[in-house]
Coordinates of C-alpha atoms and ligand atoms in Angstrom, one line a residue:
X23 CA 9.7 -12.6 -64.7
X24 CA 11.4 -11.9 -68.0
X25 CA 8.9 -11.0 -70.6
X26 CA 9.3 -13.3 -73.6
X27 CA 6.4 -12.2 -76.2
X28 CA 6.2 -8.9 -77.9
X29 CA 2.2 -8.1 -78.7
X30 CA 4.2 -6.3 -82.1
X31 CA 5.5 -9.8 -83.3
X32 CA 2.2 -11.8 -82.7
X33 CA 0.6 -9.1 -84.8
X34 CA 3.1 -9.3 -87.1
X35 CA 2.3 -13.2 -87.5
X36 CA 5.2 -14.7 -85.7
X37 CA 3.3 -16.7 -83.2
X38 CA 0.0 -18.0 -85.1
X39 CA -1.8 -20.7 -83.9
X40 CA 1.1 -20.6 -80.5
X41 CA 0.5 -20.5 -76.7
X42 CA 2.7 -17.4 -75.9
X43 CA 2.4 -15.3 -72.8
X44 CA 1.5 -11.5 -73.3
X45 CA 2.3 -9.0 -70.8
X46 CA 1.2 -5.3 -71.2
X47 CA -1.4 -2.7 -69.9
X48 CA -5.2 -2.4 -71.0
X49 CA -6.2 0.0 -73.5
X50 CA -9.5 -0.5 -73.6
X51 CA -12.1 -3.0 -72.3
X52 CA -15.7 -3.8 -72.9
X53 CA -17.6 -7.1 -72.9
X54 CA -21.0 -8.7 -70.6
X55 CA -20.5 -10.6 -67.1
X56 CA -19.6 -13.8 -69.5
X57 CA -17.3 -12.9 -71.9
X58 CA -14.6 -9.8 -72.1
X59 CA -12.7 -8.2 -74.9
X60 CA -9.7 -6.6 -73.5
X61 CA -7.1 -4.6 -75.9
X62 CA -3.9 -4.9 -74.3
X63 CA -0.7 -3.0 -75.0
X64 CA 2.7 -3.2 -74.8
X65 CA 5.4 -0.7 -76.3
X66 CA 5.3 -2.3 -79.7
X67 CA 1.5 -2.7 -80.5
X68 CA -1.8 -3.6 -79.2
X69 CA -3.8 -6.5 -79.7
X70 CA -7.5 -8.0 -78.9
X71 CA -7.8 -10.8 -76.1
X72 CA -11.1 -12.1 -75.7
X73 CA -11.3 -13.5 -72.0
X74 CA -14.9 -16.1 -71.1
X75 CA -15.6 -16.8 -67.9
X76 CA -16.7 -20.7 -68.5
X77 CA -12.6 -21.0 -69.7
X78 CA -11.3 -18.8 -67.0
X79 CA -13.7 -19.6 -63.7
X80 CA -15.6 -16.9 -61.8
X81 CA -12.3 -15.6 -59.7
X82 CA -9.8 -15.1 -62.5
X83 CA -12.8 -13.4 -64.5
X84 CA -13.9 -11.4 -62.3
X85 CA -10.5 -9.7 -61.3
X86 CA -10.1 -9.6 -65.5
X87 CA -14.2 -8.0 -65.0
X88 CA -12.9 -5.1 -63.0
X89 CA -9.7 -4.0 -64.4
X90 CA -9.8 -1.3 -65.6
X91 CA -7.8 1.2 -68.2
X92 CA -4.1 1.0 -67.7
X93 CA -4.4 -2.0 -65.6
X94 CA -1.5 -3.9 -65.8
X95 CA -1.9 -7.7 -66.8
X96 CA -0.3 -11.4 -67.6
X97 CA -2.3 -12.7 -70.3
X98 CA -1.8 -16.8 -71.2
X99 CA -3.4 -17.4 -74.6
X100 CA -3.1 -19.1 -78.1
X101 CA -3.2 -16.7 -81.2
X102 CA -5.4 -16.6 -83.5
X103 CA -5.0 -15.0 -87.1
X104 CA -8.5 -14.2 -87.7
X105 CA -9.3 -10.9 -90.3
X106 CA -12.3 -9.4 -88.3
X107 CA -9.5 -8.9 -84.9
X108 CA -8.0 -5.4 -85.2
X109 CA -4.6 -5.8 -86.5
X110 CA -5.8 -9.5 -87.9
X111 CA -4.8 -11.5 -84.9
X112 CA -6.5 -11.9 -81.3
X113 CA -5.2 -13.8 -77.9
X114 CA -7.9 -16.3 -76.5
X115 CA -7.3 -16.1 -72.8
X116 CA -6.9 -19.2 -70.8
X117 CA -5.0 -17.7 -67.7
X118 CA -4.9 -14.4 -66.6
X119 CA -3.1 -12.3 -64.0
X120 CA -3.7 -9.1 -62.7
X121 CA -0.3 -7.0 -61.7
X122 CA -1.3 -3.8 -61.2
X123 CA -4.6 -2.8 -60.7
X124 CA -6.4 0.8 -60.9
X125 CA -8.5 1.6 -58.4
X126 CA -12.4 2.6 -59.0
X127 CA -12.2 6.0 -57.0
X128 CA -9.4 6.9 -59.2
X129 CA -9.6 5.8 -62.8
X130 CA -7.0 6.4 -65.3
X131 CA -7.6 10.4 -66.3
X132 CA -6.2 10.4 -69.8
X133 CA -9.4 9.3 -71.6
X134 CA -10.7 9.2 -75.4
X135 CA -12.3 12.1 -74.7
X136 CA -9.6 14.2 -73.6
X137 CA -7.7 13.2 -76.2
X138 CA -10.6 14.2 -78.8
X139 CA -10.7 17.4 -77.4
X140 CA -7.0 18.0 -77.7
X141 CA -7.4 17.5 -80.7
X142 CA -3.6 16.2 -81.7
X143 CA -3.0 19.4 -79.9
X144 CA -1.7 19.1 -76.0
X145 CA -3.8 21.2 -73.5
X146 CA -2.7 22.4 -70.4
X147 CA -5.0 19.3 -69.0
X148 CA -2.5 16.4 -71.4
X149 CA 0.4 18.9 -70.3
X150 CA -0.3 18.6 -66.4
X151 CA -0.6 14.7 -66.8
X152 CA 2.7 14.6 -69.4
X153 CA 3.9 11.4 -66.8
X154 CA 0.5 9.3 -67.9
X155 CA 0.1 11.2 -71.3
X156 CA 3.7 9.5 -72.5
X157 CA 1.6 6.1 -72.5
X158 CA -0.3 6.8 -75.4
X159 CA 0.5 5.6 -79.0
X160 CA 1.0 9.2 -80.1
X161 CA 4.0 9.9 -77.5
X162 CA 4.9 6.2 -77.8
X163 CA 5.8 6.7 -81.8
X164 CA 7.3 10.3 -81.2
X165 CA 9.8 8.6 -78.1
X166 CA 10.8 5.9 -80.7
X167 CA 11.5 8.4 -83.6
X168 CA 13.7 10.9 -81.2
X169 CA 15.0 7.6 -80.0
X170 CA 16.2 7.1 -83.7
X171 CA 17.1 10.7 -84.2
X172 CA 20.1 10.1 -81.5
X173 CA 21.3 7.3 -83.1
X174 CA 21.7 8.6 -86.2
X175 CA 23.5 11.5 -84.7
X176 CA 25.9 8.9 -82.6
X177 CA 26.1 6.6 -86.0
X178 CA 27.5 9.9 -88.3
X179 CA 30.2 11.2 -86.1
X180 CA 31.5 7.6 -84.6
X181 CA 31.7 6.9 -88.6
X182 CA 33.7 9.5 -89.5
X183 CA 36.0 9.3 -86.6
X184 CA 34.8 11.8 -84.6
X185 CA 35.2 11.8 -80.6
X186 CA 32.1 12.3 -78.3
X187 CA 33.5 14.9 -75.6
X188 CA 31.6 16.5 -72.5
X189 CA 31.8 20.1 -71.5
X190 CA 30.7 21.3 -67.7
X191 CA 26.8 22.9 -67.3
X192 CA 27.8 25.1 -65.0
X193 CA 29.6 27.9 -66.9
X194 CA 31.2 31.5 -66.2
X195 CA 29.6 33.4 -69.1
X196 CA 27.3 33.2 -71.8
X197 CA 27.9 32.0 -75.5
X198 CA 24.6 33.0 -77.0
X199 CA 23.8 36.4 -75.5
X200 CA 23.0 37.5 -72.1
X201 CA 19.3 37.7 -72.4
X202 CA 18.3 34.3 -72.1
X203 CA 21.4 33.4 -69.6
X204 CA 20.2 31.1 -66.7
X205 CA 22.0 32.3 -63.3
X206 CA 21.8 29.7 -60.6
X207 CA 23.1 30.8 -57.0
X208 CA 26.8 29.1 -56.7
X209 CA 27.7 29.0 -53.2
X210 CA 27.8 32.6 -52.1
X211 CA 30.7 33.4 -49.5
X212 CA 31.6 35.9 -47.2
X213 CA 33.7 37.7 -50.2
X214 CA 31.2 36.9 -53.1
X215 CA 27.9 37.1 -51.6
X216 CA 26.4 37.1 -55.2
X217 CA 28.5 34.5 -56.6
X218 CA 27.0 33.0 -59.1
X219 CA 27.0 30.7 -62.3
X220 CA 24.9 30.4 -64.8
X221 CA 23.5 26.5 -67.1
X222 CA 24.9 26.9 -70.3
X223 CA 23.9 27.9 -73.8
X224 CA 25.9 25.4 -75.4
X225 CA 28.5 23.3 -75.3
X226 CA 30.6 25.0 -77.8
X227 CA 33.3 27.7 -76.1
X228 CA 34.3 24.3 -74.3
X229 CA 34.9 22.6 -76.8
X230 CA 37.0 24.8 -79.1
X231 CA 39.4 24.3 -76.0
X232 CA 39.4 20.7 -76.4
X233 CA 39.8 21.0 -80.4
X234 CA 43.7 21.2 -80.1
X235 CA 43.6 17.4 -78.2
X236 CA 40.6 15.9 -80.4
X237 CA 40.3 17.8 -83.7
X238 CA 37.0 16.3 -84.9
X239 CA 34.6 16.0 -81.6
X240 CA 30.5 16.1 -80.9
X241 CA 28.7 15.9 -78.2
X242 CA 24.5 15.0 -77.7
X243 CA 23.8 17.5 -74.3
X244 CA 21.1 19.8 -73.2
X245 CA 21.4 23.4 -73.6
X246 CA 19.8 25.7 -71.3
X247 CA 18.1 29.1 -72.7
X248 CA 16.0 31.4 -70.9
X249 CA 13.3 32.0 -74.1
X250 CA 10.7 34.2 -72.6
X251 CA 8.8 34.0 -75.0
X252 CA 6.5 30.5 -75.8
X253 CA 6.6 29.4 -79.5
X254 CA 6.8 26.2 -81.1
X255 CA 10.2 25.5 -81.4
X256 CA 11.5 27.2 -78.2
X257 CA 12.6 25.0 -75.4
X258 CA 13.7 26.3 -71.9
X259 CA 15.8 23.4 -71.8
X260 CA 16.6 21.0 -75.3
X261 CA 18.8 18.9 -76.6
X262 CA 21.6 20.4 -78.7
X263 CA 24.1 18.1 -81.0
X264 CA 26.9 19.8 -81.5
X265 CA 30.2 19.5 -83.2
X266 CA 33.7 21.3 -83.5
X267 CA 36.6 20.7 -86.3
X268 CA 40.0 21.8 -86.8
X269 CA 41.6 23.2 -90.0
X270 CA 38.0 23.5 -91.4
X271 CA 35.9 26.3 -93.2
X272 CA 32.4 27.4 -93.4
X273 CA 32.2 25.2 -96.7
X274 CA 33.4 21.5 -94.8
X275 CA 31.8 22.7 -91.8
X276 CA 28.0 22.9 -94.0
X277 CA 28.9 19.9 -95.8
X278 CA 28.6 17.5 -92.5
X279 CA 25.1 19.5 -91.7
X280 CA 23.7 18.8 -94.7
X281 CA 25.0 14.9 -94.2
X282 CA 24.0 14.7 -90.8
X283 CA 20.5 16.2 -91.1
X284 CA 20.5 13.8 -94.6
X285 CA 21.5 10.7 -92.5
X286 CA 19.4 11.6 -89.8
X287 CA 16.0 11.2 -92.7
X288 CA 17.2 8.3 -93.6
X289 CA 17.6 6.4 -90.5
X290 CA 14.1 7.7 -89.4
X291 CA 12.8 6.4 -92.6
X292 CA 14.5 2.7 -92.6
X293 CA 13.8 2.3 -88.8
X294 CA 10.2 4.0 -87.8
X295 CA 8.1 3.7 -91.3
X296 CA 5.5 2.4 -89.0
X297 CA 5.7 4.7 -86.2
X298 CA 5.4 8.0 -88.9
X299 CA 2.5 6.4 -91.0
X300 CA 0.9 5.8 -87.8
X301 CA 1.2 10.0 -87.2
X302 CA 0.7 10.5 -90.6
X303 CA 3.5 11.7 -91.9
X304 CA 4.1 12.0 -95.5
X305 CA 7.1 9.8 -95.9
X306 CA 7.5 10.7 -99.6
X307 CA 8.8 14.0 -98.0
X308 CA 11.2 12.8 -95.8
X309 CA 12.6 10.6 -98.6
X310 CA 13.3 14.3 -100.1
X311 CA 15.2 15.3 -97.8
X312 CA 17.5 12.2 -97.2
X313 CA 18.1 12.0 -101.2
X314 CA 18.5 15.6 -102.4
X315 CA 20.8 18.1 -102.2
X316 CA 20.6 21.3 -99.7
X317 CA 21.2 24.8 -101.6
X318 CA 22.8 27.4 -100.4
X319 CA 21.8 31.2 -100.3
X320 CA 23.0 34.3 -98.9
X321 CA 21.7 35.8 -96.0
X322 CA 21.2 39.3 -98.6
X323 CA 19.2 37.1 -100.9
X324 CA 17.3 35.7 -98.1
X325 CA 16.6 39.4 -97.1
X326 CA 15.6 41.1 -100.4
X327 CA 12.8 38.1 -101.1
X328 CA 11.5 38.6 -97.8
X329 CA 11.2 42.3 -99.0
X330 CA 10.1 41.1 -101.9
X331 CA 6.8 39.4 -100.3
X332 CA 6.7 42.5 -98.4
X333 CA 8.0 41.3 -95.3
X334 CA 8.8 44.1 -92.9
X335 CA 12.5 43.1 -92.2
X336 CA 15.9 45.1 -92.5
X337 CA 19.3 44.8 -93.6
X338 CA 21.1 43.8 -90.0
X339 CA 18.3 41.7 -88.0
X340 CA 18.8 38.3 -87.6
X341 CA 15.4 36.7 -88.8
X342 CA 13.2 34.8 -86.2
X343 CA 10.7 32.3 -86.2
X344 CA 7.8 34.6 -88.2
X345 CA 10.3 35.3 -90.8
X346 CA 11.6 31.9 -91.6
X347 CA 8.3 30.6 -90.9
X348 CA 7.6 32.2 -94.6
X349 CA 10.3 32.2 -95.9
X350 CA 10.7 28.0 -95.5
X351 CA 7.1 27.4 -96.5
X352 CA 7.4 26.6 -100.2
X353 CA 10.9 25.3 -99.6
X354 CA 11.1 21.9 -101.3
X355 CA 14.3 20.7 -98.9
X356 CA 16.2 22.3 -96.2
X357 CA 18.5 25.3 -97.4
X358 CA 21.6 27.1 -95.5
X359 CA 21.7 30.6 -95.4
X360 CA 25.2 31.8 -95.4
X361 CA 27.2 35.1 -94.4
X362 CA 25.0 37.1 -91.5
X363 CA 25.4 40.7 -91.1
X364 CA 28.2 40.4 -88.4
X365 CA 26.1 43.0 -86.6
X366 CA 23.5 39.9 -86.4
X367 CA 25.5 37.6 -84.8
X368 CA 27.9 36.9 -81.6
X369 CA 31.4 37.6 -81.4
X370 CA 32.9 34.3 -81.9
X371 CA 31.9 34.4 -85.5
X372 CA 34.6 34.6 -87.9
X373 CA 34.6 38.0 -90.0
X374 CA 34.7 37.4 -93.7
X375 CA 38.0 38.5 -94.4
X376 CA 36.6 39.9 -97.7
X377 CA 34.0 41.6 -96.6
X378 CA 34.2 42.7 -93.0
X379 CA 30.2 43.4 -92.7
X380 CA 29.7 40.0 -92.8
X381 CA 30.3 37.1 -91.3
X382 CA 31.6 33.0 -92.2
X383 CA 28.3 31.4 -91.1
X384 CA 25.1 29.2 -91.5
X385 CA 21.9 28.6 -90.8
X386 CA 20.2 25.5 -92.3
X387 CA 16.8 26.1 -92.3
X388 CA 14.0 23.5 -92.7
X389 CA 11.3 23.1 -94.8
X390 CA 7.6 23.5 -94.7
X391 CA 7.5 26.2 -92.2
X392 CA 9.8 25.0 -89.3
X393 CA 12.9 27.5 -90.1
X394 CA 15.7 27.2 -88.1
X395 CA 17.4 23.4 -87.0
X396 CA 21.5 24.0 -87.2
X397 CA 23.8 27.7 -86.9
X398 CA 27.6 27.0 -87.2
X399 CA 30.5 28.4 -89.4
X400 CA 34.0 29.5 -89.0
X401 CA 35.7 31.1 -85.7
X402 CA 37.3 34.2 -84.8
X403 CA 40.6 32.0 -84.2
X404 CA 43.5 34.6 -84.3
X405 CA 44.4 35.6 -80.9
X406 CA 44.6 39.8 -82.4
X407 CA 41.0 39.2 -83.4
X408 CA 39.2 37.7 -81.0
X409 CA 40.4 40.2 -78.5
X410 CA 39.5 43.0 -80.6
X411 CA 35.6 40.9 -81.6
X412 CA 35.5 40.8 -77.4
X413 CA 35.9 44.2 -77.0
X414 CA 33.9 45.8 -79.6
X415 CA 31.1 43.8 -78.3
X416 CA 31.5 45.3 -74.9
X417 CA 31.4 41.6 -73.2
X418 CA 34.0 41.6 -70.3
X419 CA 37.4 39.8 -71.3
X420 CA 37.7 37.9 -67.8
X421 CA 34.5 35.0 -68.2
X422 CA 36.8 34.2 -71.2
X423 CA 40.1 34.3 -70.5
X424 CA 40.2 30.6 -70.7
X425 CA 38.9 31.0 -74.5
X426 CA 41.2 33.7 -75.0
X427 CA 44.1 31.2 -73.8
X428 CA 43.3 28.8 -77.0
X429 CA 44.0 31.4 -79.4
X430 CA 47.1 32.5 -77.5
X431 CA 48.9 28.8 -77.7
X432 CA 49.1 27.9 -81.2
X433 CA 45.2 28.8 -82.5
X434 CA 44.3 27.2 -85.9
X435 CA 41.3 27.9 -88.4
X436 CA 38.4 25.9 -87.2
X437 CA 34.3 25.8 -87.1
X438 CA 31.3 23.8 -86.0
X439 CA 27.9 24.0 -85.6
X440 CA 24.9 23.3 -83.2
X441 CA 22.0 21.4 -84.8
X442 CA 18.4 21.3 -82.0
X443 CA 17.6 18.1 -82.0
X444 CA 13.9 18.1 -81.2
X445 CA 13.5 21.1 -83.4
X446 CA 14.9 18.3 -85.8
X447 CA 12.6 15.6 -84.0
X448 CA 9.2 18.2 -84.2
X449 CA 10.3 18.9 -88.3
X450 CA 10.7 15.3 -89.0
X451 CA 7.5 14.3 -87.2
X452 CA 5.5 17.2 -88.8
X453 CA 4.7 17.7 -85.1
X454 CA 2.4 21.2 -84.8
X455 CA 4.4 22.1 -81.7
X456 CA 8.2 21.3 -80.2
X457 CA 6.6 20.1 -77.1
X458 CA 5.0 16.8 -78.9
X459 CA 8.4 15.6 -79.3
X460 CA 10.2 15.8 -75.8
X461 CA 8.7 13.6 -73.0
X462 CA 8.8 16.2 -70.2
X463 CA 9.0 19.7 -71.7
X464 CA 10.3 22.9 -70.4
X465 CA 9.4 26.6 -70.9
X466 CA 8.6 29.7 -69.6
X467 CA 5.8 28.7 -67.3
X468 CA 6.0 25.1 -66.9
X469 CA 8.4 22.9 -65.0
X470 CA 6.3 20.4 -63.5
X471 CA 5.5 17.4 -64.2
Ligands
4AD18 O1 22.0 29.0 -83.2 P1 22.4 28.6 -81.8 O2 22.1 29.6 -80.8 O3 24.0 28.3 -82.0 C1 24.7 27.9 -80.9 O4 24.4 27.7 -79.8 C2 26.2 27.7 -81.3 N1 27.0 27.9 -80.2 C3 26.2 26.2 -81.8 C4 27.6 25.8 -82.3 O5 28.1 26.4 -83.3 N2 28.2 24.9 -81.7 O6 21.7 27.2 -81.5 C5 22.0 26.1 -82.3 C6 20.7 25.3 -82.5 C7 19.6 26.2 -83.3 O7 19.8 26.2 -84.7 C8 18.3 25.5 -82.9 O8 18.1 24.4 -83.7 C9 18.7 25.0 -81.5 O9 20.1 25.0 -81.3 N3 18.1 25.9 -80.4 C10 16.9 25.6 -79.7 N4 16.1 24.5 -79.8 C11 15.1 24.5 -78.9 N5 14.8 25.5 -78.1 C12 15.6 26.6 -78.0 N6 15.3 27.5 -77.1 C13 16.7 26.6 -78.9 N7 17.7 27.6 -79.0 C14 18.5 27.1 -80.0
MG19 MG1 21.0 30.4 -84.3

């Protein structure tokens, strides 16, 4: 049963002139009623099998005969390196099985055509299909550069020591704001016949309780946010890599972004060169951002050149998608923007104690467009102050009081941040939309397939 032959290696010239056993799924099939040329698939390439009748017999070619697309097969075969074969090598079949066939009434939907017509784009046709869609080479090479993506994100905090830690889902109050707050009913009683809880924003209020046991800790989770609006780097439901350090400021705290989201580049680069030429993707850039330096600017700056390309934006707002959409176009590699209007921003956000209009924060903000990938900095940490931050932005004390409880017992100085992985995934691709990178994706209207 185990599958011994990858159709990647025998294109890669490992089995030349061998007798190997491929197993995979059509891609595409064509031929006459003596002789067929099936492309077969696997997860690591593709390759040509030519398949005669006069070798085969009249039953094994004539199952082969009316296989169709995403039919599943057991090829027997030598290889042949020959230059003319797409990918320079082809399988000549001697014995073939048929595993899984696809029935003639109901032929595989996700055609050339369709795919033509989408353009690199995902209709709501490619969308309602997403389960057969993820076969194609596209959504293969996007799954095997997120897979990369988490690695890297496990491989620079287990280097440096850091402790993966899980928080609960189901919280008691909100971390980014109550207007995208999922509730979920949480078995009503008698005395709380509205009791409910709500899928959390991120893992972050949980883990500044665990900071006192673990001091340097990260954790790959989803986050849950209820974005009404549908853009292309909002999620209902994505993947957040976050991370939480004691005794550190909004300085140490930027430096590991910039090395994580540097790392990250690199990894991509060393493991799926083939997988981002096969999108296209310019790998000259991502080699920019894995080698050079991240600047930093202030969130004033930021504002005044906005202004300055006559942006309508004012001092105070926190900048969304269309504004670091242009301010990130002619960036050359990602930049942080540092110290928010603390009217921007929630209360957990350490005021800067020399400036109490502003707060110890950062975005990093990607290039070419994309805008927003990590927001961390320092935290309200003093017991005096995070009572006082609670209450001046009129958020009820008694959700918290479990947050309030680690600044009452010893609180230290401390920060992290929160870095969206498939906005990271959909920048690193140079995917058009944040959808192209998650295999089943969530928003506003869609949570099917
Ligand atoms: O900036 P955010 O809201 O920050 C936090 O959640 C902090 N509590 C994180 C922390 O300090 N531990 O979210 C962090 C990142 C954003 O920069 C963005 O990359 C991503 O999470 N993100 C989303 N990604 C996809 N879809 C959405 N709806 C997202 N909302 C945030
Ligand atoms: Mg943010």
């Amino acid at each position: 049963m185990a599958k011994e032959y990858w159709i990647g290696d025998v294109q890669a010239g490992l089995h030349d002139g061998s007798e190997v056993e491929l197993k995979g799924w059509i891609k595409r099939t064509r031929g006459s009623n003596k002789i067929r040329f099936i492309v077969l698939r696997d997860s690591t390439g593709t390759i040509q099998c030519v398949a005669k009748r006069e070798d085969l017999g009249d039953e094994i070619f004539e199952s082969l005969k009316g296989a169709l697309i995403e039919a599943s097969l057991v090829l027997k075969g030598s290889v042949n390196a020959d230059e003319r074969a797409p990918g320079g090598h082809e399988l000549i079949v001697t014995d073939a099985e048929l595993v899984g066939g696809v029935r003639a009434d109901s032929p595989f939907p996700i055609t050339e055509s369709a795919m033509v017509a989408a353009d690199g784009g995902e209709t709501e046709f490619l969308l309602d299909n997403r389960h057969l869609y993820l076969r194609t080479s596209r959504m293969t090479n996007m799954l095997k550069i997120r897979s990369s993506v988490f690695g890297a994100i496990h491989s620079y905090f287990r280097d440096k020591d850091f402790t993966e830690y899980q928080a609960p889902n189901f919280v008691a109050g909100a971390v980014e704001g109550g207007s995208t707050l999922f509730e979920v009913p949480y078995f009503p009683n008698e005395a709380n016949p509205d009791r409910k809880a709500y899928l959390t924003q991120s893992w972050q209020l949980y883990a500044e309780a665990a900071m006192p046991a673990l001091e340097r800790l990260y954790t790959i989770a989803p986050s849950f946010r209820a974005e009404k609006s549908r853009t292309r780097r909002h999620l209902t439901e994505f993947w957040h890599a976050e991370m939480e350090v004691a005794w550190a400021s909004n300085a140490e705290i930027m430096a590991h972004g910039e090395g994580l989201v540097r790392h990250i580049a690199k990894t991509v680069i060393d493991e799926r060169e083939s997988e981002l030429s096969d999108i296209d993707r310019d790998i000259e850039l991502l080699a920019r951002y894995a080698d050079n330096p991240y600047p930093r600017i202030r969130y004033d700056e930021a504002v005044e050149t906005l202004q300055g390309l006559g942006i309508d934006i004012e001092w105070g707002q926190d900048l969304d998608y269309s504004k670091e959409k242009v301010l990130t176009q002619d960036f050359e590699v990602p930049h942080f923007l540092t110290h928010y209007p603390k009217v921007a921003k929630p209360f957990y956000h350490r005021v800067d104690p020399d400036d109490g209009n502003y707060v110890l924060c950062h975005d990093l903000l990607a290039p070419e467009g994309y805008g927003e990938i990590i927001g961390g900095g320092e935290r309200t940490w003093s017991e005096e102050e995070i009572l006082a931050r609670i209450d001046e932005e009129g958020v009820e004390r008694e959700p918290y009081q479990f947050y309030i409880d680690t600044r009452t017992y010893g609180g230290v100085p401390h920060g992290g941040f929160g870095l969206g992985v498939d906005r990271v995934c959909s920048w690193l691709s140079g995917a058009d939309h944040i959808r192209e990178v998650i295999p089943f994706p969530r928003d506003s209207r869609r949570v099917t397939p």
